[in-house]
PDB file of C-alpha atoms in Angstrom:
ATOM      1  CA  UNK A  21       6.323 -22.275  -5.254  1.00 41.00           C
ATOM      2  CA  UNK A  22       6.448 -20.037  -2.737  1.00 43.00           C
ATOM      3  CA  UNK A  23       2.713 -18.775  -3.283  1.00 60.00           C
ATOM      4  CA  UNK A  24       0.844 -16.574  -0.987  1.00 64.00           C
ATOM      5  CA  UNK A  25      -2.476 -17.570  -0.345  1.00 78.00           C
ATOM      6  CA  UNK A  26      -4.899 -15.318   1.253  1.00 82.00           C
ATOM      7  CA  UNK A  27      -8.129 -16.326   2.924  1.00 85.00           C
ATOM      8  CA  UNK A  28     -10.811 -15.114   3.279  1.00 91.00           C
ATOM      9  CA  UNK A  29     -11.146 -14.587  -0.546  1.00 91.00           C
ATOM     10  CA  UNK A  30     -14.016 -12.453   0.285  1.00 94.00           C
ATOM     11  CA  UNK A  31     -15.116 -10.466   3.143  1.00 95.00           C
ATOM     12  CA  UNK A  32     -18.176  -8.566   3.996  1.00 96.00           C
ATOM     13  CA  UNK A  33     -18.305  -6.062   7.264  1.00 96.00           C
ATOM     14  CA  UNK A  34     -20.163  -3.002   8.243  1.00 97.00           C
ATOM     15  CA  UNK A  35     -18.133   0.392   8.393  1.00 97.00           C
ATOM     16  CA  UNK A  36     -16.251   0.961  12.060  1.00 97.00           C
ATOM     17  CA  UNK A  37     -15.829  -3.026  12.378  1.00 97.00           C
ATOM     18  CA  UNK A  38     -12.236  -4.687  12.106  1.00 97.00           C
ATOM     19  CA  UNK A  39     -11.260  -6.623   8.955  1.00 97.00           C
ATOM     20  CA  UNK A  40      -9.022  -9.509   9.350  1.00 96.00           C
ATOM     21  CA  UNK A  41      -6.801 -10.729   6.470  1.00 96.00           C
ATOM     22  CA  UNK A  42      -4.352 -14.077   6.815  1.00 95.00           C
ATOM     23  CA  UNK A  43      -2.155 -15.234   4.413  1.00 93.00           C
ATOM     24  CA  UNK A  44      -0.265 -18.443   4.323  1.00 93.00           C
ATOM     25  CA  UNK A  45       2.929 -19.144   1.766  1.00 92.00           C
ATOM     26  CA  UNK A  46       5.617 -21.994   1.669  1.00 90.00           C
ATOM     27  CA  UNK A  47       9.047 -21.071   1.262  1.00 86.00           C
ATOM     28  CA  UNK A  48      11.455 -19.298   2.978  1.00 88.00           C
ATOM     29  CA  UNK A  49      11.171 -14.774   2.409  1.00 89.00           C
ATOM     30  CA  UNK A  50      13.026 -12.166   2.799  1.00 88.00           C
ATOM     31  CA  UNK A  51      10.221  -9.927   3.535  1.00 92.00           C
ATOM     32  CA  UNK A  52       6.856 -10.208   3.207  1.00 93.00           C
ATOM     33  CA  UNK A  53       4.265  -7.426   1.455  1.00 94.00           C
ATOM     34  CA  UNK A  54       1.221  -6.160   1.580  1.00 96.00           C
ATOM     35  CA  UNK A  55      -0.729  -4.628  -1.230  1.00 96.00           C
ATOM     36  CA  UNK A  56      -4.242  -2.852  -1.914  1.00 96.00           C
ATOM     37  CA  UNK A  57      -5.725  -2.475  -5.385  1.00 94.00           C
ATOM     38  CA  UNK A  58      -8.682  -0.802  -6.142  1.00 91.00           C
ATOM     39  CA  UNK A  59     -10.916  -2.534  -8.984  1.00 83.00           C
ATOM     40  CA  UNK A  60      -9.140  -2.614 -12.073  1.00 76.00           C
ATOM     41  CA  UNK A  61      -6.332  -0.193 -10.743  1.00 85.00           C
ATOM     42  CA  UNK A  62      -2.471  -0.091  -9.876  1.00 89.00           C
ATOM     43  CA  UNK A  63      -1.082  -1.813  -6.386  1.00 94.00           C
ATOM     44  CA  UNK A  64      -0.659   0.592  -3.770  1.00 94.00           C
ATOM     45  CA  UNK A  65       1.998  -1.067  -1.386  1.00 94.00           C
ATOM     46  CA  UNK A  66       0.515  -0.647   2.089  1.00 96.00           C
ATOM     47  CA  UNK A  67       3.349  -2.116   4.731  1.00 96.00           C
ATOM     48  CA  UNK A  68       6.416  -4.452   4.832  1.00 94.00           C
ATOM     49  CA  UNK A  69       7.505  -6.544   7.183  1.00 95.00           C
ATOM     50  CA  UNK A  70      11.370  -8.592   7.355  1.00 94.00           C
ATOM     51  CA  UNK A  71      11.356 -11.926   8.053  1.00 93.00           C
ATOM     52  CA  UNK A  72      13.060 -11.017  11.219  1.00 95.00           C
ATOM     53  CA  UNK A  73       9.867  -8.914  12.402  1.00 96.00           C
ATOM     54  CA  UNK A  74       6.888  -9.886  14.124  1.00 97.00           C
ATOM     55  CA  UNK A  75       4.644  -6.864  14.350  1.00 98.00           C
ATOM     56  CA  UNK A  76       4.142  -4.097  12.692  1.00 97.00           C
ATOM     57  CA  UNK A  77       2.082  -1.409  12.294  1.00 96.00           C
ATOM     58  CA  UNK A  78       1.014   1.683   9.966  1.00 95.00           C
ATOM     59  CA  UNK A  79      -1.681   3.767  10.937  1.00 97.00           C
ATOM     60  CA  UNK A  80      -4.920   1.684  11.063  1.00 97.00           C
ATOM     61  CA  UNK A  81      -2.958  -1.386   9.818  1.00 98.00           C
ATOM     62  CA  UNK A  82      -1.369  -3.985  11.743  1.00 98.00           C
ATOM     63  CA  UNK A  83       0.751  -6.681  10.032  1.00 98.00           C
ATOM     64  CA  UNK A  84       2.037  -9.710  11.875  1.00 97.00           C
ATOM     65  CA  UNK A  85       4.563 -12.315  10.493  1.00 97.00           C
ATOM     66  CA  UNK A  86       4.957 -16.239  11.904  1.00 96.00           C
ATOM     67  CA  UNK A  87       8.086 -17.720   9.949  1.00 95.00           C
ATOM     68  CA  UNK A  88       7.088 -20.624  11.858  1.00 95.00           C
ATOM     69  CA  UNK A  89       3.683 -20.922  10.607  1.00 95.00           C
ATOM     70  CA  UNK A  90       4.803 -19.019   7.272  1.00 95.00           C
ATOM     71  CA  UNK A  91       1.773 -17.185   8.068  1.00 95.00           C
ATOM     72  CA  UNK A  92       0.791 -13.323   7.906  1.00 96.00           C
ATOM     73  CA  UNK A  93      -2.422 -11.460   8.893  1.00 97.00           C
ATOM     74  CA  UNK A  94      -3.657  -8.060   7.930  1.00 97.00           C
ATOM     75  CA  UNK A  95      -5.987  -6.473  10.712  1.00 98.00           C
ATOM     76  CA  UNK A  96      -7.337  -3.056   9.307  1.00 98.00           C
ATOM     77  CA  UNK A  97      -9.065  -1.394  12.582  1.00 98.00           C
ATOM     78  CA  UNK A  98     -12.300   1.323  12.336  1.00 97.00           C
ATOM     79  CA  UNK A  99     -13.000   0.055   8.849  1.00 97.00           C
ATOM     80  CA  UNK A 100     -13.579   3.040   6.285  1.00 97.00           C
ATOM     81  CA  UNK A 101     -15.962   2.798   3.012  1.00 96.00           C
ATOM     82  CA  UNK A 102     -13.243   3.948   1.315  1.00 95.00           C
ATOM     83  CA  UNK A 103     -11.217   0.701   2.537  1.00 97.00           C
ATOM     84  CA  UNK A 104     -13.135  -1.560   0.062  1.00 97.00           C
ATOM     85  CA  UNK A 105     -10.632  -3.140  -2.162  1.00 97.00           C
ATOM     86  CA  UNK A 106      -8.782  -5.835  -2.794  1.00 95.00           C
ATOM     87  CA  UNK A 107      -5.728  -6.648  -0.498  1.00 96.00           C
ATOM     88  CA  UNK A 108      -3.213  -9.231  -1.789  1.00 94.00           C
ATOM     89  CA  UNK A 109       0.273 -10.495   0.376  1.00 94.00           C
ATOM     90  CA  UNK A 110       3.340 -10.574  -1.424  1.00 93.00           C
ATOM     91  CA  UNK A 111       6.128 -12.670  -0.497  1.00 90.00           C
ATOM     92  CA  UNK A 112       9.570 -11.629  -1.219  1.00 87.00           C
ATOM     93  CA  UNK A 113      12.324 -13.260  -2.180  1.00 82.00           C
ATOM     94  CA  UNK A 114      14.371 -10.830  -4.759  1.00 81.00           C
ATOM     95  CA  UNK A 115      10.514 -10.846  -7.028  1.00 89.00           C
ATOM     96  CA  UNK A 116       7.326 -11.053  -5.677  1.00 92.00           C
ATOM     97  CA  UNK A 117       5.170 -13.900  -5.792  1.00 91.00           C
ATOM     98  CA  UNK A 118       1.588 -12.563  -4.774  1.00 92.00           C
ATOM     99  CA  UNK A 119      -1.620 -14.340  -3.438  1.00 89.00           C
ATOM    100  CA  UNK A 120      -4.549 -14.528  -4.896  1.00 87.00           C
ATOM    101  CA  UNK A 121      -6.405 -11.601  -2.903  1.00 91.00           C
ATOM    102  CA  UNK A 122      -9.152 -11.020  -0.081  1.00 94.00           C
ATOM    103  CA  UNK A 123     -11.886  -8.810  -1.502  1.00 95.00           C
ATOM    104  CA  UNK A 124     -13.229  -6.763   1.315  1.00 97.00           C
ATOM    105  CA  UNK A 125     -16.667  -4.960   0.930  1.00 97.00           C
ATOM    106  CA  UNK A 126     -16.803  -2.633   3.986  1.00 97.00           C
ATOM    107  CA  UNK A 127     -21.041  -1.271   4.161  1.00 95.00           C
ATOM    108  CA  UNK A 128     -21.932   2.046   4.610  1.00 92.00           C
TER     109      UNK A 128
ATOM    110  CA  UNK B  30       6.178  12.133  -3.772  1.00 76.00           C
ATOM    111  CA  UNK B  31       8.476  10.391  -6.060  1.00 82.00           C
ATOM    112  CA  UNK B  32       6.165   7.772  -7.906  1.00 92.00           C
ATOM    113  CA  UNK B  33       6.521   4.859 -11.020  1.00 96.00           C
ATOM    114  CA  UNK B  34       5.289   5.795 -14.217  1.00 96.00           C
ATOM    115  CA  UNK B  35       3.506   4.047 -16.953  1.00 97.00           C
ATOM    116  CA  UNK B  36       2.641   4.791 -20.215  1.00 97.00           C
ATOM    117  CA  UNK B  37       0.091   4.110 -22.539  1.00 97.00           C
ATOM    118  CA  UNK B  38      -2.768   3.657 -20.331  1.00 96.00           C
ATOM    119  CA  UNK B  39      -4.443   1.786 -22.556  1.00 96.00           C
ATOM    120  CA  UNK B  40      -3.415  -0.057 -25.408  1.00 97.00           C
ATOM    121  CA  UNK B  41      -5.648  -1.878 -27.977  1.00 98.00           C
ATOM    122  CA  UNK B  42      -3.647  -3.908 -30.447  1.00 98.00           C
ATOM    123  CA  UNK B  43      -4.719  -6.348 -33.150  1.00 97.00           C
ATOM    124  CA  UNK B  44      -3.160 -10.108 -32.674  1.00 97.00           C
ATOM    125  CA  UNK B  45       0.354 -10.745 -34.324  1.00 97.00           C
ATOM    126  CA  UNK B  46       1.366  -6.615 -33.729  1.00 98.00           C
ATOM    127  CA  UNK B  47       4.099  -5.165 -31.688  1.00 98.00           C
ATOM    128  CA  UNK B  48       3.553  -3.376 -28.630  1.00 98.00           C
ATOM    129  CA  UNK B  49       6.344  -1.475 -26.746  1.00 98.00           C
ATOM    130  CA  UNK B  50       5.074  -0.625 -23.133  1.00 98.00           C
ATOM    131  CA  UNK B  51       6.950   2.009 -21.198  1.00 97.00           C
ATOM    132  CA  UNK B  52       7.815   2.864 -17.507  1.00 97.00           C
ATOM    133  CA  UNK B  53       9.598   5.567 -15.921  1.00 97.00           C
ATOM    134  CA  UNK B  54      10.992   3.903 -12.373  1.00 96.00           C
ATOM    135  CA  UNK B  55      11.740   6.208  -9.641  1.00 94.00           C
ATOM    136  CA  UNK B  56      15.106   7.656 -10.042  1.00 91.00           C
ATOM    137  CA  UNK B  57      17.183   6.557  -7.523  1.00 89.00           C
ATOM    138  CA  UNK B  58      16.155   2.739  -7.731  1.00 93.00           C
ATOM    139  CA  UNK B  59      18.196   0.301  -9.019  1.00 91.00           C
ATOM    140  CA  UNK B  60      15.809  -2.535  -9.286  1.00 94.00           C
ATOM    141  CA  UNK B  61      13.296  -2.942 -11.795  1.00 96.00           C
ATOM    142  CA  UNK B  62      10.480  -5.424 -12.717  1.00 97.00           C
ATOM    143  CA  UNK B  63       7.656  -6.419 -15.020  1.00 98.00           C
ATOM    144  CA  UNK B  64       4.277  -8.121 -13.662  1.00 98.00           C
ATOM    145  CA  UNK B  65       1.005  -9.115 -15.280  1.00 97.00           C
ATOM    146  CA  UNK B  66      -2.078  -9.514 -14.008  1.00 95.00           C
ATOM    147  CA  UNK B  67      -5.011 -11.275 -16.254  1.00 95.00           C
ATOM    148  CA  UNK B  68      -8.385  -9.937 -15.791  1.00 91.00           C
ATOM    149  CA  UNK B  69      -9.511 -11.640 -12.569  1.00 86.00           C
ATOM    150  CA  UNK B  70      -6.353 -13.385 -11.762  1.00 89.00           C
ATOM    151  CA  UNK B  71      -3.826 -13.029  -9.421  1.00 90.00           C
ATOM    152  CA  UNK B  72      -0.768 -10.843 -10.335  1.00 94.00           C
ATOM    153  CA  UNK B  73       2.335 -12.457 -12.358  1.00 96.00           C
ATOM    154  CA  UNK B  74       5.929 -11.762 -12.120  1.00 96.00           C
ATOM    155  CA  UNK B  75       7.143 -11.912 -15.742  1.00 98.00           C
ATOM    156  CA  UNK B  76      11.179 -10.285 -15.788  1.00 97.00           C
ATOM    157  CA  UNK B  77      13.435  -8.669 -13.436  1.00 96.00           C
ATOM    158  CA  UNK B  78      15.918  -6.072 -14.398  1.00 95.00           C
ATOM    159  CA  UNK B  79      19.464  -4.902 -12.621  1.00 93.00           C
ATOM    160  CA  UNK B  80      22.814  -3.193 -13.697  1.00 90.00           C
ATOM    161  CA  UNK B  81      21.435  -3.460 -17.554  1.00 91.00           C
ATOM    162  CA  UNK B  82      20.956  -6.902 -17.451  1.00 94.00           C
ATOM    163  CA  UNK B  83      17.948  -9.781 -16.840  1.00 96.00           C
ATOM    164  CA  UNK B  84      18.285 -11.096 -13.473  1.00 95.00           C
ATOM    165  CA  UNK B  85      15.332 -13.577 -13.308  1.00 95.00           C
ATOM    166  CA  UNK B  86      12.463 -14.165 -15.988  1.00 96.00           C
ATOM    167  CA  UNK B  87       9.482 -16.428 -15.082  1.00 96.00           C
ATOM    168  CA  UNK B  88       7.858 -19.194 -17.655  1.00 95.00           C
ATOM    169  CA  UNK B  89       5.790 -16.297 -19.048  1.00 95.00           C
ATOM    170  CA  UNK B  90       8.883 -14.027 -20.609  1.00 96.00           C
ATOM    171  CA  UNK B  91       9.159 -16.352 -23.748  1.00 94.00           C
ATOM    172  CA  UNK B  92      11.335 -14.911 -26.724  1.00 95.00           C
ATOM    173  CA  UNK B  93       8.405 -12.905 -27.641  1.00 96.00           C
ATOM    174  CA  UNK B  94       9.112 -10.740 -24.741  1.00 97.00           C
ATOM    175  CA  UNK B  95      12.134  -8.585 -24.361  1.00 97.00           C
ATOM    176  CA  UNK B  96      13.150  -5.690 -22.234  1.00 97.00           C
ATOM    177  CA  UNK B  97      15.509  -2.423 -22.186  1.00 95.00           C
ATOM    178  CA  UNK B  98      16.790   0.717 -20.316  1.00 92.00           C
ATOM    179  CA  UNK B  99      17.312   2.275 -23.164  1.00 86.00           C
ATOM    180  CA  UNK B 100      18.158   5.704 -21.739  1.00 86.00           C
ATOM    181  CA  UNK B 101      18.985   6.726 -17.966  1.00 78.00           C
ATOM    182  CA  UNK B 102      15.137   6.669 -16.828  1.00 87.00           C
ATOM    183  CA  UNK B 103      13.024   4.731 -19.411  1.00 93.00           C
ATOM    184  CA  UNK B 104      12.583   0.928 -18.616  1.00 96.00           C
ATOM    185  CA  UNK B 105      10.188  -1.179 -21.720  1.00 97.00           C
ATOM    186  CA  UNK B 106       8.942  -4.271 -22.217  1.00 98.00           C
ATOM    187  CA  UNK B 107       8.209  -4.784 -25.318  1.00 98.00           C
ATOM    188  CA  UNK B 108       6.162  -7.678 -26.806  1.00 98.00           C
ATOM    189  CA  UNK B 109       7.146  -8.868 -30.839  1.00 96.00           C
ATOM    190  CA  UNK B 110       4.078 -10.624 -31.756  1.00 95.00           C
ATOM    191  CA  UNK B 111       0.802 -10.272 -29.455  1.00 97.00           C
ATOM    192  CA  UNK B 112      -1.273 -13.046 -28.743  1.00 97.00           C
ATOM    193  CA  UNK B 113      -4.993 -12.842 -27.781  1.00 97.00           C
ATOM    194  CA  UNK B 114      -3.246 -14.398 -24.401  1.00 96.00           C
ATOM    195  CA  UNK B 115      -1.401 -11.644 -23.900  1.00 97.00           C
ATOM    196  CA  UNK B 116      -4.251  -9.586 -23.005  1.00 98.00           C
ATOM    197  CA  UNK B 117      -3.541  -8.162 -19.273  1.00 97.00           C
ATOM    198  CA  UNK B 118      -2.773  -5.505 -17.085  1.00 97.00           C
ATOM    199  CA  UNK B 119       0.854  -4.828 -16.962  1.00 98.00           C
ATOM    200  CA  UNK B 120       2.874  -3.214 -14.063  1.00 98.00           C
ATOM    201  CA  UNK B 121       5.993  -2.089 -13.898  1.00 97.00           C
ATOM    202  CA  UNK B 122       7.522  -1.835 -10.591  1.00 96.00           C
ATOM    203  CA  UNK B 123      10.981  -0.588  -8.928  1.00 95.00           C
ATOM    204  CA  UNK B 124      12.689  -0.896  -5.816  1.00 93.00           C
ATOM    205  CA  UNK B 125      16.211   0.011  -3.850  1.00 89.00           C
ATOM    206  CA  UNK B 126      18.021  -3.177  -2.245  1.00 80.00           C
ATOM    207  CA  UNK B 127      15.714  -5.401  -0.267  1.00 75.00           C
ATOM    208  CA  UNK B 128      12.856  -2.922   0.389  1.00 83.00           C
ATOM    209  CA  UNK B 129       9.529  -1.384  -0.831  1.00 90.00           C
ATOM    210  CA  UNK B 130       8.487  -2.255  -4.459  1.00 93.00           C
ATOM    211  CA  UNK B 131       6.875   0.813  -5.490  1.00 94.00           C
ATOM    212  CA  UNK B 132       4.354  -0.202  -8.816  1.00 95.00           C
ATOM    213  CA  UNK B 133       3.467   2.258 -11.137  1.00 96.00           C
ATOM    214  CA  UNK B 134      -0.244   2.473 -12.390  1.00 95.00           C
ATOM    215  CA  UNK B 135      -0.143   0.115 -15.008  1.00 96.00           C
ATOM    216  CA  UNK B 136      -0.964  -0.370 -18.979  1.00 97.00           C
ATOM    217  CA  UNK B 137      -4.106  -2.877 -20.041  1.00 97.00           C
ATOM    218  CA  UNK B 138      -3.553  -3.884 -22.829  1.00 98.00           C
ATOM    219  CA  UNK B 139      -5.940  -5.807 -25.264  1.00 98.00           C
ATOM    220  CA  UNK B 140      -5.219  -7.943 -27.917  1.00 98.00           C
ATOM    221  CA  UNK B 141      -8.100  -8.390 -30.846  1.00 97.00           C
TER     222      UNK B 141
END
């Protein structure tokens, strides 16, 4: 399987920290994804990144990619209220095989 | 902005009924796909879809399911006999080449 795997599966930080997201997977990708969904609502895709990319960024986002490490982080900067959600990875390899999701909590 | 569409919103079926789930895609993709995501769990890929035909289907898409483009915009997945199991979220998503998969809002459906 080529699962993504997110840790932490939770995460707690006051409003105008940084949040920091990793996810880990095990086979080869084409690209790898990055989702947000709200409780009990659609995916909203948030950035992708090719296997042949290291860096990338969108905004308060940042996405990094280690094929070596098949490992990927999310870093959300000047963290928002309105940023709490759950954030899954998705690698991509013709479908998407997603992770099993960081819940952030960002406090008011 | 172009966006996926799903319709129903909701559906509430009882166990051993039909359900036909529908999607509009964006209109210039060419790839489409089915996912499922059980209450709590972590989202499924269940079909994909390209140039009319199935190009992968996970363990999940048993005979029960089935898909169709019926028309030039409408993409379904339609279910023949629900099973309590079958209760979910369901997304449809769609994508051009190797890029973005763009995933409409999705359907929960719930299976008495």
């Amino acid at each position: 399987s080529q699962q993504g795997e997110e840790d932490p599966q939770a995460l707690s930080i006051q409003e105008g920290e940084n949040a920091t997201m990793n996810c880990s997977y095990k086979t080869s990708i084409n690209n790898l994804q990055w989702y947000r969904q709200n409780s009990g609502r659609g995916l909203v895709h948030l950035i992708l990144i090719r296997s042949n990319e290291r860096e990338k960024h969108s905004g308060r986002l940042r996405v990094t990619l280690d094929t070596s490490k098949k490992s990927s982080s999310l870093l959300i900067t000047a963290s928002r209220a309105a940023d709490t959600a759950s954030y899954f990875c998705a690698t991509d390899k013709e479908k998407l095989t997603f992770g099993t999701g960081t819940r952030l909590t960002i406090i008011p | 902005e172009p966006e996926v569409t799903q319709t129903p919103s909701h559906q509430v079926t009882q166990m051993g009924q039909e359900v036909i789930l529908r999607c509009v895609p964006i209109s210039n993709h060419l790839y489409f796909y089915w996912y499922r995501q059980i209450l709590g769990q972590k989202v499924e890929f269940l079909v994909s879809f390209y140039n009319n035909e199935i190009s992968e289907k996970s363990e999940i898409f048993d005979d029960q399911f089935s898909v169709e483009r019926p028309d030039g915009s409408n993409f379904t997945l339609k279910i023949r006999s629900t099973k309590l199991e079958d209760s979910a979220m369901y997304f449809c998503a769609s994508r051009v080449l190797q890029e973005t998969q763009y995933f409409g809002p999705g359907t929960r459906l719930l299976v008495l």
